[in-house]
Amino acid sequence: MDTNSKEIVVASPRGFCAGVVRAIATVENALEKYGRPVYVLHEIVHNKHVIANLERKGAVFVQSLEDIPSGELCIFSAHGVSREIEKKAQEYGLRTVDATCPLVSSIHRIVENYDRNGYEIVIIGHPKHPEVEGTAGRVNCSVHVVSNVAEAESLTLKQPEKSGFVTQTTLSQDDIVRIREVLSRRFPSIRSSKSNTCYATQNRQDAVKKLAQKVDVVLVVGSKNSSNSNRLREVAEESGIPAYLIDDASDIEANWLVDAGAIGVTAGASAPENLVNEVVDWIAEQWPVTLQEMEGEEKKIFFKPAALG
Ligand code: SF4
């Protein structure tokens, strides 16, 4: 064992948000009520350990509605779906349960309202992310998706005086501020709701900023396709220290940590807490450690699991 001891600082808050807890509980409740298999369109949340665990229990994750036999139960993921998907599921004779996070559903209501009132719609977000695809698909008109400042600078609106934007829930708050500034400067009449970054994204980003002031390197537990986990890694890096996104302890490379006196650990909103504990245990197996949990709690938010009908 290396005698170079480490201080581990664990961020707070971190890990599961209310929308993820609700989505997982919805799948588990469906398995309990109807037995296996229960089909889920796309990953219920973006975490490979959560997916593997639910697969062991009998969930089947599919990329397309065509992969689900008629009459079976289909759960829509926490990221939400378009109207077209809802309609197709009906046509295919599927029974559906909607595990869309209520905070995403509230953004659906905003864009639907924009559409009803004839607004041109801009979504600040990543075009291929299922949440953005679902939100864009709630309306009949075409929408503009802007993912960075350069795209905001080159955006062309047909009716800038009657336009509005929403933001993806899991973006970096700092990126949103920069993009909003450009949109508001170029299209002074553009309407916005307040930022749609959700409480969990915001709180975890605030915590990782504080964490980055105290440590030499940050490990973010989360899957590669998890938007909010990627943003946590970027936020830590923007604070000037190296940060790594890891699915679990087996992804850690000792050379990332060897020169660090203090190591920060956090987890994205879809990453289970046992993985954080395993990361701490892994570090403690390599070096003598002291462990400290940052102060910081978030208001307890709870969403009832989706009704199964
Ligand atoms: S990250 Fe936010 S929007 Fe996404 S599921 Fe969690 S609470 Fe809902």
PDB file of C-alpha atoms and ligand atoms in Angstrom:
ATOM      1  CA  MET A   1       0.000   0.000   0.000  1.00  0.00           C
ATOM      2  CA  ASP A   2       1.172   3.519  -0.867  1.00  0.00           C
ATOM      3  CA  THR A   3       1.779   5.589   2.266  1.00  0.00           C
ATOM      4  CA  ASN A   4       0.759   8.787   0.486  1.00  0.00           C
ATOM      5  CA  SER A   5      -2.571   9.309   2.290  1.00  0.00           C
ATOM      6  CA  LYS A   6      -5.658  10.821   0.649  1.00  0.00           C
ATOM      7  CA  GLU A   7      -8.540  12.896   1.827  1.00  0.00           C
ATOM      8  CA  ILE A   8     -11.810  11.873   0.175  1.00  0.00           C
ATOM      9  CA  VAL A   9     -14.507  14.543   0.043  1.00  0.00           C
ATOM     10  CA  VAL A  10     -17.961  13.373  -1.012  1.00  0.00           C
ATOM     11  CA  ALA A  11     -20.321  15.966  -2.510  1.00  0.00           C
ATOM     12  CA  SER A  12     -23.764  16.647  -1.126  1.00  0.00           C
ATOM     13  CA  PRO A  13     -26.314  16.542  -2.634  1.00  0.00           C
ATOM     14  CA  ARG A  14     -25.449  13.847  -5.176  1.00  0.00           C
ATOM     15  CA  GLY A  15     -27.028  10.845  -6.851  1.00  0.00           C
ATOM     16  CA  PHE A  16     -30.664   9.922  -7.350  1.00  0.00           C
ATOM     17  CA  CYS A  17     -33.186  12.714  -7.958  1.00  0.00           C
ATOM     18  CA  ALA A  18     -36.930  12.476  -7.390  1.00  0.00           C
ATOM     19  CA  GLY A  19     -37.661  11.843 -11.087  1.00  0.00           C
ATOM     20  CA  VAL A  20     -35.254   8.895 -11.247  1.00  0.00           C
ATOM     21  CA  VAL A  21     -36.615   7.368  -8.033  1.00  0.00           C
ATOM     22  CA  ARG A  22     -40.132   7.684  -9.474  1.00  0.00           C
ATOM     23  CA  ALA A  23     -39.209   6.143 -12.835  1.00  0.00           C
ATOM     24  CA  ILE A  24     -37.452   3.138 -11.270  1.00  0.00           C
ATOM     25  CA  ALA A  25     -40.329   2.612  -8.805  1.00  0.00           C
ATOM     26  CA  THR A  26     -42.779   2.706 -11.713  1.00  0.00           C
ATOM     27  CA  VAL A  27     -40.977  -0.153 -13.499  1.00  0.00           C
ATOM     28  CA  GLU A  28     -40.651  -2.151 -10.270  1.00  0.00           C
ATOM     29  CA  ASN A  29     -44.347  -1.660  -9.461  1.00  0.00           C
ATOM     30  CA  ALA A  30     -45.304  -2.796 -12.968  1.00  0.00           C
ATOM     31  CA  LEU A  31     -43.151  -5.924 -12.622  1.00  0.00           C
ATOM     32  CA  GLU A  32     -44.751  -6.687  -9.292  1.00  0.00           C
ATOM     33  CA  LYS A  33     -48.280  -6.140 -10.593  1.00  0.00           C
ATOM     34  CA  TYR A  34     -48.050  -7.755 -14.032  1.00  0.00           C
ATOM     35  CA  GLY A  35     -44.998 -10.035 -13.794  1.00  0.00           C
ATOM     36  CA  ARG A  36     -42.272 -10.265 -16.437  1.00  0.00           C
ATOM     37  CA  PRO A  37     -41.734  -9.093 -19.076  1.00  0.00           C
ATOM     38  CA  VAL A  38     -42.455  -5.414 -18.779  1.00  0.00           C
ATOM     39  CA  TYR A  39     -41.291  -3.440 -21.820  1.00  0.00           C
ATOM     40  CA  VAL A  40     -39.657  -0.033 -21.480  1.00  0.00           C
ATOM     41  CA  LEU A  41     -39.149   2.255 -24.460  1.00  0.00           C
ATOM     42  CA  HIS A  42     -35.505   3.413 -24.261  1.00  0.00           C
ATOM     43  CA  GLU A  43     -33.465   3.321 -21.050  1.00  0.00           C
ATOM     44  CA  ILE A  44     -35.756   4.237 -18.162  1.00  0.00           C
ATOM     45  CA  VAL A  45     -32.920   6.444 -16.874  1.00  0.00           C
ATOM     46  CA  HIS A  46     -29.398   6.770 -18.246  1.00  0.00           C
ATOM     47  CA  ASN A  47     -27.442   4.449 -15.980  1.00  0.00           C
ATOM     48  CA  LYS A  48     -26.119   1.066 -17.020  1.00  0.00           C
ATOM     49  CA  HIS A  49     -26.262  -0.404 -13.491  1.00  0.00           C
ATOM     50  CA  VAL A  50     -29.893   0.632 -13.021  1.00  0.00           C
ATOM     51  CA  ILE A  51     -30.732  -0.892 -16.410  1.00  0.00           C
ATOM     52  CA  ALA A  52     -28.905  -4.171 -15.666  1.00  0.00           C
ATOM     53  CA  ASN A  53     -30.635  -4.456 -12.301  1.00  0.00           C
ATOM     54  CA  LEU A  54     -34.104  -3.941 -13.805  1.00  0.00           C
ATOM     55  CA  GLU A  55     -33.297  -6.380 -16.632  1.00  0.00           C
ATOM     56  CA  ARG A  56     -32.488  -9.032 -14.035  1.00  0.00           C
ATOM     57  CA  LYS A  57     -35.934  -8.429 -12.535  1.00  0.00           C
ATOM     58  CA  GLY A  58     -37.676  -8.832 -15.911  1.00  0.00           C
ATOM     59  CA  ALA A  59     -37.724  -5.441 -17.624  1.00  0.00           C
ATOM     60  CA  VAL A  60     -37.006  -5.454 -21.369  1.00  0.00           C
ATOM     61  CA  PHE A  61     -35.590  -2.223 -22.801  1.00  0.00           C
ATOM     62  CA  VAL A  62     -36.359  -1.607 -26.468  1.00  0.00           C
ATOM     63  CA  GLN A  63     -35.380   1.101 -28.921  1.00  0.00           C
ATOM     64  CA  SER A  64     -38.592   1.016 -30.922  1.00  0.00           C
ATOM     65  CA  LEU A  65     -42.275   0.325 -30.336  1.00  0.00           C
ATOM     66  CA  GLU A  66     -42.123  -2.235 -33.172  1.00  0.00           C
ATOM     67  CA  ASP A  67     -40.070  -4.434 -30.819  1.00  0.00           C
ATOM     68  CA  ILE A  68     -43.007  -4.826 -28.411  1.00  0.00           C
ATOM     69  CA  PRO A  69     -45.687  -7.475 -29.051  1.00  0.00           C
ATOM     70  CA  SER A  70     -49.201  -6.086 -29.361  1.00  0.00           C
ATOM     71  CA  GLY A  71     -51.182  -6.064 -26.118  1.00  0.00           C
ATOM     72  CA  GLU A  72     -48.069  -5.843 -23.916  1.00  0.00           C
ATOM     73  CA  LEU A  73     -47.301  -3.136 -21.378  1.00  0.00           C
ATOM     74  CA  CYS A  74     -44.947  -0.346 -22.486  1.00  0.00           C
ATOM     75  CA  ILE A  75     -43.448   2.164 -20.065  1.00  0.00           C
ATOM     76  CA  PHE A  76     -42.228   5.512 -21.387  1.00  0.00           C
ATOM     77  CA  SER A  77     -38.911   6.578 -19.851  1.00  0.00           C
ATOM     78  CA  ALA A  78     -38.264   9.512 -17.488  1.00  0.00           C
ATOM     79  CA  HIS A  79     -37.108  11.608 -20.471  1.00  0.00           C
ATOM     80  CA  GLY A  80     -40.592  11.818 -21.990  1.00  0.00           C
ATOM     81  CA  VAL A  81     -41.883  11.003 -25.467  1.00  0.00           C
ATOM     82  CA  SER A  82     -43.403  12.791 -28.444  1.00  0.00           C
ATOM     83  CA  ARG A  83     -47.120  12.785 -29.282  1.00  0.00           C
ATOM     84  CA  GLU A  84     -46.302  10.647 -32.305  1.00  0.00           C
ATOM     85  CA  ILE A  85     -44.935   7.894 -30.024  1.00  0.00           C
ATOM     86  CA  GLU A  86     -48.059   8.028 -27.850  1.00  0.00           C
ATOM     87  CA  LYS A  87     -50.241   7.746 -30.948  1.00  0.00           C
ATOM     88  CA  LYS A  88     -48.243   4.861 -32.425  1.00  0.00           C
ATOM     89  CA  ALA A  89     -48.349   2.965 -29.125  1.00  0.00           C
ATOM     90  CA  GLN A  90     -52.149   3.174 -29.262  1.00  0.00           C
ATOM     91  CA  GLU A  91     -52.213   2.024 -32.880  1.00  0.00           C
ATOM     92  CA  TYR A  92     -50.012  -0.975 -31.978  1.00  0.00           C
ATOM     93  CA  GLY A  93     -52.468  -1.928 -29.233  1.00  0.00           C
ATOM     94  CA  LEU A  94     -49.973  -1.422 -26.393  1.00  0.00           C
ATOM     95  CA  ARG A  95     -50.974  -0.653 -22.841  1.00  0.00           C
ATOM     96  CA  THR A  96     -48.871   2.323 -21.758  1.00  0.00           C
ATOM     97  CA  VAL A  97     -47.576   3.781 -18.517  1.00  0.00           C
ATOM     98  CA  ASP A  98     -45.906   7.174 -18.564  1.00  0.00           C
ATOM     99  CA  ALA A  99     -42.827   7.476 -16.304  1.00  0.00           C
ATOM    100  CA  THR A 100     -41.909  10.912 -17.697  1.00  0.00           C
ATOM    101  CA  CYS A 101     -40.471  13.045 -14.893  1.00  0.00           C
ATOM    102  CA  PRO A 102     -43.118  15.599 -13.839  1.00  0.00           C
ATOM    103  CA  LEU A 103     -40.528  18.356 -14.304  1.00  0.00           C
ATOM    104  CA  VAL A 104     -40.112  17.338 -17.942  1.00  0.00           C
ATOM    105  CA  SER A 105     -43.904  17.137 -18.352  1.00  0.00           C
ATOM    106  CA  SER A 106     -44.154  20.733 -17.146  1.00  0.00           C
ATOM    107  CA  ILE A 107     -41.822  21.781 -19.998  1.00  0.00           C
ATOM    108  CA  HIS A 108     -44.088  19.880 -22.398  1.00  0.00           C
ATOM    109  CA  ARG A 109     -46.977  22.040 -21.175  1.00  0.00           C
ATOM    110  CA  ILE A 110     -44.948  25.223 -21.834  1.00  0.00           C
ATOM    111  CA  VAL A 111     -44.106  24.310 -25.446  1.00  0.00           C
ATOM    112  CA  GLU A 112     -47.680  23.152 -26.072  1.00  0.00           C
ATOM    113  CA  ASN A 113     -48.857  26.515 -24.819  1.00  0.00           C
ATOM    114  CA  TYR A 114     -46.370  28.351 -27.072  1.00  0.00           C
ATOM    115  CA  ASP A 115     -47.621  26.293 -30.010  1.00  0.00           C
ATOM    116  CA  ARG A 116     -51.313  26.957 -29.279  1.00  0.00           C
ATOM    117  CA  ASN A 117     -50.574  30.677 -29.225  1.00  0.00           C
ATOM    118  CA  GLY A 118     -48.612  30.671 -32.477  1.00  0.00           C
ATOM    119  CA  TYR A 119     -45.115  31.203 -31.049  1.00  0.00           C
ATOM    120  CA  GLU A 120     -41.970  30.101 -32.866  1.00  0.00           C
ATOM    121  CA  ILE A 121     -40.194  27.724 -30.475  1.00  0.00           C
ATOM    122  CA  VAL A 122     -36.533  27.359 -29.534  1.00  0.00           C
ATOM    123  CA  ILE A 123     -35.240  24.576 -27.286  1.00  0.00           C
ATOM    124  CA  ILE A 124     -31.852  25.101 -25.673  1.00  0.00           C
ATOM    125  CA  GLY A 125     -30.540  21.551 -25.446  1.00  0.00           C
ATOM    126  CA  HIS A 126     -28.773  18.680 -27.168  1.00  0.00           C
ATOM    127  CA  PRO A 127     -30.614  17.716 -30.356  1.00  0.00           C
ATOM    128  CA  LYS A 128     -30.164  13.945 -30.054  1.00  0.00           C
ATOM    129  CA  HIS A 129     -31.090  13.725 -26.375  1.00  0.00           C
ATOM    130  CA  PRO A 130     -34.399  11.850 -25.845  1.00  0.00           C
ATOM    131  CA  GLU A 131     -35.741  14.610 -23.581  1.00  0.00           C
ATOM    132  CA  VAL A 132     -35.242  17.193 -26.347  1.00  0.00           C
ATOM    133  CA  GLU A 133     -36.690  14.862 -29.008  1.00  0.00           C
ATOM    134  CA  GLY A 134     -39.717  14.249 -26.774  1.00  0.00           C
ATOM    135  CA  THR A 135     -40.213  17.952 -26.025  1.00  0.00           C
ATOM    136  CA  ALA A 136     -39.851  18.899 -29.712  1.00  0.00           C
ATOM    137  CA  GLY A 137     -42.386  16.204 -30.557  1.00  0.00           C
ATOM    138  CA  ARG A 138     -45.098  17.645 -28.304  1.00  0.00           C
ATOM    139  CA  VAL A 139     -45.932  20.263 -30.915  1.00  0.00           C
ATOM    140  CA  ASN A 140     -46.890  20.199 -34.584  1.00  0.00           C
ATOM    141  CA  CYS A 141     -44.712  23.110 -35.660  1.00  0.00           C
ATOM    142  CA  SER A 142     -41.014  22.625 -36.269  1.00  0.00           C
ATOM    143  CA  VAL A 143     -38.764  23.815 -33.448  1.00  0.00           C
ATOM    144  CA  HIS A 144     -35.203  25.123 -33.386  1.00  0.00           C
ATOM    145  CA  VAL A 145     -32.717  23.312 -31.142  1.00  0.00           C
ATOM    146  CA  VAL A 146     -29.733  25.362 -30.032  1.00  0.00           C
ATOM    147  CA  SER A 147     -26.956  23.651 -28.114  1.00  0.00           C
ATOM    148  CA  ASN A 148     -24.248  26.318 -27.849  1.00  0.00           C
ATOM    149  CA  VAL A 149     -23.456  30.001 -28.157  1.00  0.00           C
ATOM    150  CA  ALA A 150     -22.320  29.727 -31.801  1.00  0.00           C
ATOM    151  CA  GLU A 151     -25.645  28.177 -32.786  1.00  0.00           C
ATOM    152  CA  ALA A 152     -27.506  30.895 -30.890  1.00  0.00           C
ATOM    153  CA  GLU A 153     -25.482  33.519 -32.796  1.00  0.00           C
ATOM    154  CA  SER A 154     -26.405  32.010 -36.169  1.00  0.00           C
ATOM    155  CA  LEU A 155     -30.047  31.159 -35.403  1.00  0.00           C
ATOM    156  CA  THR A 156     -32.599  32.606 -37.809  1.00  0.00           C
ATOM    157  CA  LEU A 157     -36.168  33.121 -36.609  1.00  0.00           C
ATOM    158  CA  LYS A 158     -39.075  33.778 -38.981  1.00  0.00           C
ATOM    159  CA  GLN A 159     -41.041  35.740 -36.380  1.00  0.00           C
ATOM    160  CA  PRO A 160     -38.615  36.896 -33.677  1.00  0.00           C
ATOM    161  CA  GLU A 161     -41.256  39.218 -32.221  1.00  0.00           C
ATOM    162  CA  LYS A 162     -43.396  36.173 -31.396  1.00  0.00           C
ATOM    163  CA  SER A 163     -41.023  33.464 -30.239  1.00  0.00           C
ATOM    164  CA  GLY A 164     -40.213  31.670 -27.007  1.00  0.00           C
ATOM    165  CA  PHE A 165     -37.688  29.221 -25.620  1.00  0.00           C
ATOM    166  CA  VAL A 166     -37.381  26.472 -23.045  1.00  0.00           C
ATOM    167  CA  THR A 167     -34.287  24.642 -21.841  1.00  0.00           C
ATOM    168  CA  GLN A 168     -33.440  20.965 -21.360  1.00  0.00           C
ATOM    169  CA  THR A 169     -33.545  20.073 -17.644  1.00  0.00           C
ATOM    170  CA  THR A 170     -30.014  18.697 -17.370  1.00  0.00           C
ATOM    171  CA  LEU A 171     -27.848  21.365 -19.001  1.00  0.00           C
ATOM    172  CA  SER A 172     -25.064  23.305 -17.371  1.00  0.00           C
ATOM    173  CA  GLN A 173     -26.556  26.363 -15.725  1.00  0.00           C
ATOM    174  CA  ASP A 174     -23.571  28.448 -16.874  1.00  0.00           C
ATOM    175  CA  ASP A 175     -24.027  27.356 -20.512  1.00  0.00           C
ATOM    176  CA  ILE A 176     -27.701  28.275 -20.357  1.00  0.00           C
ATOM    177  CA  VAL A 177     -26.880  31.753 -19.060  1.00  0.00           C
ATOM    178  CA  ARG A 178     -24.453  32.328 -21.950  1.00  0.00           C
ATOM    179  CA  ILE A 179     -26.923  31.060 -24.590  1.00  0.00           C
ATOM    180  CA  ARG A 180     -29.824  33.026 -23.084  1.00  0.00           C
ATOM    181  CA  GLU A 181     -27.752  36.212 -23.202  1.00  0.00           C
ATOM    182  CA  VAL A 182     -27.184  35.754 -26.934  1.00  0.00           C
ATOM    183  CA  LEU A 183     -30.846  34.976 -27.652  1.00  0.00           C
ATOM    184  CA  SER A 184     -32.082  37.931 -25.604  1.00  0.00           C
ATOM    185  CA  ARG A 185     -29.614  40.285 -27.286  1.00  0.00           C
ATOM    186  CA  ARG A 186     -30.458  39.095 -30.816  1.00  0.00           C
ATOM    187  CA  PHE A 187     -34.214  38.664 -30.261  1.00  0.00           C
ATOM    188  CA  PRO A 188     -35.220  41.121 -27.522  1.00  0.00           C
ATOM    189  CA  SER A 189     -38.886  40.042 -27.646  1.00  0.00           C
ATOM    190  CA  ILE A 190     -38.183  36.336 -27.198  1.00  0.00           C
ATOM    191  CA  ARG A 191     -40.176  34.909 -24.326  1.00  0.00           C
ATOM    192  CA  SER A 192     -38.717  32.550 -21.792  1.00  0.00           C
ATOM    193  CA  SER A 193     -39.934  30.813 -18.759  1.00  0.00           C
ATOM    194  CA  LYS A 194     -37.376  30.912 -15.966  1.00  0.00           C
ATOM    195  CA  SER A 195     -34.546  28.424 -16.594  1.00  0.00           C
ATOM    196  CA  ASN A 196     -35.916  24.895 -16.879  1.00  0.00           C
ATOM    197  CA  THR A 197     -32.806  23.368 -15.353  1.00  0.00           C
ATOM    198  CA  CYS A 198     -34.320  21.126 -12.712  1.00  0.00           C
ATOM    199  CA  TYR A 199     -33.632  21.436  -8.989  1.00  0.00           C
ATOM    200  CA  ALA A 200     -31.515  18.257  -8.974  1.00  0.00           C
ATOM    201  CA  THR A 201     -29.264  19.368 -11.836  1.00  0.00           C
ATOM    202  CA  GLN A 202     -28.848  22.803 -10.281  1.00  0.00           C
ATOM    203  CA  ASN A 203     -28.092  21.517  -6.764  1.00  0.00           C
ATOM    204  CA  ARG A 204     -25.608  18.896  -7.951  1.00  0.00           C
ATOM    205  CA  GLN A 205     -23.797  21.459 -10.119  1.00  0.00           C
ATOM    206  CA  ASP A 206     -23.630  23.932  -7.222  1.00  0.00           C
ATOM    207  CA  ALA A 207     -22.248  21.181  -4.978  1.00  0.00           C
ATOM    208  CA  VAL A 208     -19.592  20.081  -7.466  1.00  0.00           C
ATOM    209  CA  LYS A 209     -18.437  23.704  -7.864  1.00  0.00           C
ATOM    210  CA  LYS A 210     -17.881  23.889  -4.103  1.00  0.00           C
ATOM    211  CA  LEU A 211     -16.281  20.457  -4.105  1.00  0.00           C
ATOM    212  CA  ALA A 212     -13.834  21.514  -6.815  1.00  0.00           C
ATOM    213  CA  GLN A 213     -12.545  24.298  -4.525  1.00  0.00           C
ATOM    214  CA  LYS A 214     -11.517  21.731  -1.905  1.00  0.00           C
ATOM    215  CA  VAL A 215      -9.978  18.887  -3.924  1.00  0.00           C
ATOM    216  CA  ASP A 216      -7.344  18.149  -6.566  1.00  0.00           C
ATOM    217  CA  VAL A 217      -9.399  15.820  -8.756  1.00  0.00           C
ATOM    218  CA  VAL A 218     -13.076  14.863  -9.048  1.00  0.00           C
ATOM    219  CA  LEU A 219     -14.617  11.482  -9.853  1.00  0.00           C
ATOM    220  CA  VAL A 220     -18.196  11.686 -11.142  1.00  0.00           C
ATOM    221  CA  VAL A 221     -20.134   8.431 -10.907  1.00  0.00           C
ATOM    222  CA  GLY A 222     -22.493   8.223 -13.874  1.00  0.00           C
ATOM    223  CA  SER A 223     -22.917   6.628 -17.279  1.00  0.00           C
ATOM    224  CA  LYS A 224     -21.467   8.062 -20.479  1.00  0.00           C
ATOM    225  CA  ASN A 225     -24.939   8.790 -21.900  1.00  0.00           C
ATOM    226  CA  SER A 226     -26.124  10.601 -18.766  1.00  0.00           C
ATOM    227  CA  SER A 227     -26.436  14.275 -19.641  1.00  0.00           C
ATOM    228  CA  ASN A 228     -26.429  15.597 -16.078  1.00  0.00           C
ATOM    229  CA  SER A 229     -23.405  13.424 -15.148  1.00  0.00           C
ATOM    230  CA  ASN A 230     -21.443  14.740 -18.123  1.00  0.00           C
ATOM    231  CA  ARG A 231     -22.300  18.290 -17.081  1.00  0.00           C
ATOM    232  CA  LEU A 232     -21.017  17.594 -13.534  1.00  0.00           C
ATOM    233  CA  ARG A 233     -17.688  16.480 -14.974  1.00  0.00           C
ATOM    234  CA  GLU A 234     -17.517  19.603 -17.161  1.00  0.00           C
ATOM    235  CA  VAL A 235     -18.435  21.927 -14.291  1.00  0.00           C
ATOM    236  CA  ALA A 236     -15.633  20.429 -12.166  1.00  0.00           C
ATOM    237  CA  GLU A 237     -13.176  20.759 -15.046  1.00  0.00           C
ATOM    238  CA  GLU A 238     -14.172  24.376 -15.656  1.00  0.00           C
ATOM    239  CA  SER A 239     -13.073  25.004 -12.074  1.00  0.00           C
ATOM    240  CA  GLY A 240      -9.565  24.104 -13.217  1.00  0.00           C
ATOM    241  CA  ILE A 241      -9.058  20.556 -11.950  1.00  0.00           C
ATOM    242  CA  PRO A 242      -9.164  17.201 -13.736  1.00  0.00           C
ATOM    243  CA  ALA A 243     -12.461  15.330 -13.529  1.00  0.00           C
ATOM    244  CA  TYR A 244     -13.400  11.855 -14.723  1.00  0.00           C
ATOM    245  CA  LEU A 245     -16.776  10.282 -15.478  1.00  0.00           C
ATOM    246  CA  ILE A 246     -16.866   6.662 -14.299  1.00  0.00           C
ATOM    247  CA  ASP A 247     -19.592   4.051 -14.395  1.00  0.00           C
ATOM    248  CA  ASP A 248     -18.181   2.415 -11.278  1.00  0.00           C
ATOM    249  CA  ALA A 249     -14.958   1.780  -9.352  1.00  0.00           C
ATOM    250  CA  SER A 250     -13.629  -0.575 -12.041  1.00  0.00           C
ATOM    251  CA  ASP A 251     -13.219   2.429 -14.390  1.00  0.00           C
ATOM    252  CA  ILE A 252     -10.800   4.252 -12.062  1.00  0.00           C
ATOM    253  CA  GLU A 253      -7.185   4.484 -13.147  1.00  0.00           C
ATOM    254  CA  ALA A 254      -4.832   4.813 -10.164  1.00  0.00           C
ATOM    255  CA  ASN A 255      -2.584   7.261 -12.036  1.00  0.00           C
ATOM    256  CA  TRP A 256      -5.457   9.823 -12.068  1.00  0.00           C
ATOM    257  CA  LEU A 257      -5.284   9.956  -8.285  1.00  0.00           C
ATOM    258  CA  VAL A 258      -1.708   9.172  -7.373  1.00  0.00           C
ATOM    259  CA  ASP A 259      -0.576  12.810  -7.029  1.00  0.00           C
ATOM    260  CA  ALA A 260      -3.828  14.098  -5.532  1.00  0.00           C
ATOM    261  CA  GLY A 261      -3.952  14.921  -1.830  1.00  0.00           C
ATOM    262  CA  ALA A 262      -7.717  15.372  -1.859  1.00  0.00           C
ATOM    263  CA  ILE A 263     -10.135  13.458  -4.088  1.00  0.00           C
ATOM    264  CA  GLY A 264     -13.719  14.628  -4.669  1.00  0.00           C
ATOM    265  CA  VAL A 265     -16.492  12.148  -5.416  1.00  0.00           C
ATOM    266  CA  THR A 266     -19.981  12.931  -6.669  1.00  0.00           C
ATOM    267  CA  ALA A 267     -22.707  11.144  -8.611  1.00  0.00           C
ATOM    268  CA  GLY A 268     -25.156  12.085 -11.350  1.00  0.00           C
ATOM    269  CA  ALA A 269     -28.901  12.060 -10.777  1.00  0.00           C
ATOM    270  CA  SER A 270     -29.269   8.535 -12.161  1.00  0.00           C
ATOM    271  CA  ALA A 271     -26.328   6.907 -10.317  1.00  0.00           C
ATOM    272  CA  PRO A 272     -27.079   4.649  -7.328  1.00  0.00           C
ATOM    273  CA  GLU A 273     -25.430   5.422  -3.986  1.00  0.00           C
ATOM    274  CA  ASN A 274     -23.878   1.940  -3.609  1.00  0.00           C
ATOM    275  CA  LEU A 275     -21.589   2.816  -6.546  1.00  0.00           C
ATOM    276  CA  VAL A 276     -20.335   5.889  -4.659  1.00  0.00           C
ATOM    277  CA  ASN A 277     -19.576   3.660  -1.650  1.00  0.00           C
ATOM    278  CA  GLU A 278     -17.684   1.234  -3.877  1.00  0.00           C
ATOM    279  CA  VAL A 279     -15.585   4.095  -5.274  1.00  0.00           C
ATOM    280  CA  VAL A 280     -14.716   5.232  -1.740  1.00  0.00           C
ATOM    281  CA  ASP A 281     -13.844   1.617  -0.794  1.00  0.00           C
ATOM    282  CA  TRP A 282     -11.671   1.250  -3.894  1.00  0.00           C
ATOM    283  CA  ILE A 283      -9.647   4.373  -3.027  1.00  0.00           C
ATOM    284  CA  ALA A 284      -9.334   3.197   0.584  1.00  0.00           C
ATOM    285  CA  GLU A 285      -7.888  -0.102  -0.623  1.00  0.00           C
ATOM    286  CA  GLN A 286      -5.081   1.740  -2.455  1.00  0.00           C
ATOM    287  CA  TRP A 287      -4.129   4.436   0.061  1.00  0.00           C
ATOM    288  CA  PRO A 288      -4.768   5.394   3.692  1.00  0.00           C
ATOM    289  CA  VAL A 289      -7.739   7.771   3.604  1.00  0.00           C
ATOM    290  CA  THR A 290      -9.776  10.194   5.651  1.00  0.00           C
ATOM    291  CA  LEU A 291     -13.381  10.614   4.598  1.00  0.00           C
ATOM    292  CA  GLN A 292     -15.397  13.797   4.738  1.00  0.00           C
ATOM    293  CA  GLU A 293     -18.926  14.482   3.498  1.00  0.00           C
ATOM    294  CA  MET A 294     -19.609  18.045   2.354  1.00  0.00           C
ATOM    295  CA  GLU A 295     -22.387  19.899   4.084  1.00  0.00           C
ATOM    296  CA  GLY A 296     -25.386  20.513   1.917  1.00  0.00           C
ATOM    297  CA  GLU A 297     -28.802  18.956   1.747  1.00  0.00           C
ATOM    298  CA  GLU A 298     -31.612  19.482  -0.671  1.00  0.00           C
ATOM    299  CA  LYS A 299     -35.272  19.846   0.045  1.00  0.00           C
ATOM    300  CA  LYS A 300     -36.892  16.425   0.060  1.00  0.00           C
ATOM    301  CA  ILE A 301     -38.883  16.149  -3.151  1.00  0.00           C
ATOM    302  CA  PHE A 302     -40.974  13.082  -3.820  1.00  0.00           C
ATOM    303  CA  PHE A 303     -43.045  12.181  -6.874  1.00  0.00           C
ATOM    304  CA  LYS A 304     -45.603   9.409  -6.609  1.00  0.00           C
ATOM    305  CA  PRO A 305     -44.847   6.548  -9.017  1.00  0.00           C
ATOM    306  CA  ALA A 306     -46.899   6.651 -12.218  1.00  0.00           C
ATOM    307  CA  ALA A 307     -50.378   5.121 -12.031  1.00  0.00           C
ATOM    308  CA  LEU A 308     -50.495   1.661 -13.612  1.00  0.00           C
ATOM    309  CA  GLY A 309     -54.161   1.776 -14.508  1.00  0.00           C
TER     310      GLY A 309
HETATM  311  S1  SF4 B   1     -32.734  15.137 -13.475  1.00  0.00           S
HETATM  312 FE1  SF4 B   1     -34.425  16.544 -12.986  1.00  0.00          FE
HETATM  313  S2  SF4 B   1     -35.772  16.474 -14.776  1.00  0.00           S
HETATM  314 FE2  SF4 B   1     -34.414  14.666 -14.907  1.00  0.00          FE
HETATM  315  S3  SF4 B   1     -35.524  13.037 -13.879  1.00  0.00           S
HETATM  316 FE3  SF4 B   1     -34.286  14.024 -12.309  1.00  0.00          FE
HETATM  317  S4  SF4 B   1     -35.631  15.577 -11.366  1.00  0.00           S
HETATM  318 FE4  SF4 B   1     -36.539  14.978 -13.319  1.00  0.00          FE
END
